[in-house]
Amino acid sequence: MKRKFLSPPVLLLLPAIIIIAAVVLVPLLLSLYTSFTPFKLTRPDTLYRWIGVRNYARLFEDYYFWAAFLRTFVVLTIALNLEMLLGLGLALLVNKATMGQRALRTIMMFPMMFSPILVGFQFKFLFNDTVGLVNNALQSMGMERVIPWLVDEHLALFSILSAEIWSSTSVFAILILAGLMAIPRDPLEAAKVDGCTAWQTFRHITLPYLMPFMFIAMTIRSLDIARAYDIVQIMTAGGPARRTELLWTMISRSGYVDANMGLANAMAYISILLSIFFTFYFFRKLMAARRYMGGAQ
Amino acid sequence: MMVSHATRKVYLKWARWIGTFLAMSVICIPGLWIVLSSFRPNVEILAKPAIWIPQDLNFDHYAAIFSSDPGQGAVPVWSYFQNSLIIATTSTLIALLIGMAGGYAFARYSFKGKDTMFLGFMLSRTVPGIALSLPLFMVYARLGIIDTDFGMILIYVAMNLPFTIWLIDGFFRQVPQEMSQAAQIDGCTPWQAFWLVEFPLAKSGIASAGIFAFLTSWNEFALASQLTRSTGSKTLPVGLLDFTSEFTINWGGMCALAVIMIVPALLLTFIVQKHLVAGLTFGGVKG
């Protein structure tokens, strides 16, 4: 009999388990604990005062927190859906290109190489109301007034969304393109023989085949949700008057600027639930899409 | 009037051309504007009305950030670059090694709680970096590893592991198990069978996992900005903040640093991009 604890898979997985436990699990447990204390960075002794669920109770009554929560949810939903549609369109265009496809593929991945913080600065620069490219272009075309892209609350959200979408559409595009390149030729040819229109072929063969790829992209992106922090923090820092505040800019503000670590950790815990919800949702969609494909073949 | 089939096809082809061109412009212009701005003097960047066609291209911003005079807008570019390179490369290599072990275990063995563990790894990635930074700050402060390369490497390895394991698992599943068995019958040790037979076949997938890991570590900001303090461990993304002061931003210098930051990522992706699409097709998706 082999000893159970040293079986090869356990041994192989052990380093990964140890690192993830040390860097993610332990800090998470710690933050769970501090969310039950009034911990302030400036007063270390507050770490040992247990106040039960008072932080959470406070958050439930906090209008700004729930506004940020809802805004995060909305921004994410819009961004994920638009990124998927645009990514699909981009992948279809590049896939159809007969010349220079490799070059197009490289250009398509261009935004992926940009650090999210760089994207933040870049779009802050582009949307700057006096020297920005966007306003300058509009003014060259004869517009008189100055549009305050980052100061008006609706426009600021729009600007943030465009930065977010610009930077992440390529993640969808590349995964969907990979899917398009892997589509078997037989069903497509059979559809042609049966006299399907281009739209019918797309709707009933290409699209179901691409669904798993899309959901993988959705899963990855919803896992990378935190990236939104960099862009928002740089472009507006949650302003004007907290109108573009998302969960993570709010958490870092109350944790580091206001020094309310305990409260910030309570917020973080609620926000993690949101990410877990998205991940589970897309993961289940992915499984369902895979089953559907399995049944079709 | 119905348009004939052939004309419609020509229209469609043109529409596709124009669509591709527009899409590529939207993708390229923000980046190109940054590159262009890094070579223009500030008067031109901030000119009103805008100067569209550059009149005076030079390397002044690069000279300024590499100079030794902080008053000129110098920043410790070399230390940032060095830190970024050390942290991103080391963490990618470690993540790939550990990820290969983990991915191989998931692909080749069946054991109790396998699915739970797989999902558990994925869920560890749902924790937003900024939410992690608060407790990590406390732990790192206790251990005294705030502001060290080691601390950042540890974080990035953990951040990259789930996706690395997922991709590599997908690739090892593509390699038929019989091949390694055949090699072992021919007299290879299991270790030799792995390195000589299975590893080369999964290589392209491992390369694409590596790119993703490298780009994630190279570009990460939220954690790095909280856990690094000095030039000893600050990375390039954190370095970008050096160009901001309370009310103004030194756009020219920042654009120059941005270009320096993109070039390695661009080179690496360009070199390995062939593997990337092929790799994604086989990995992960069919797992």
CSV table of C-alpha atoms in Angstrom, one decimal, chain A residues 9 39 58 60 79 136 149 226 235 240 245 248 264 284:
chain,number,residue,atom,x,y,z
A,9,PRO,CA,-1.4,14.2,-7.5
A,39,PHE,CA,-9.7,48.4,13.2
A,58,ARG,CA,-23.5,50.3,9.2
A,60,PHE,CA,-26.6,48.2,5.2
A,79,ALA,CA,-19.1,46.4,-20.2
A,136,ASN,CA,-9.6,68.9,-30.0
A,149,TRP,CA,-15.8,64.5,-20.3
A,226,ALA,CA,-10.8,44.1,-10.1
A,235,MET,CA,-9.5,58.7,-14.5
A,240,PRO,CA,-17.2,64.0,-9.3
A,245,GLU,CA,-17.5,55.5,-7.3
A,248,TRP,CA,-13.1,49.0,-5.2
A,264,ALA,CA,-13.3,48.5,4.3
A,284,ARG,CA,-22.5,27.2,-15.1
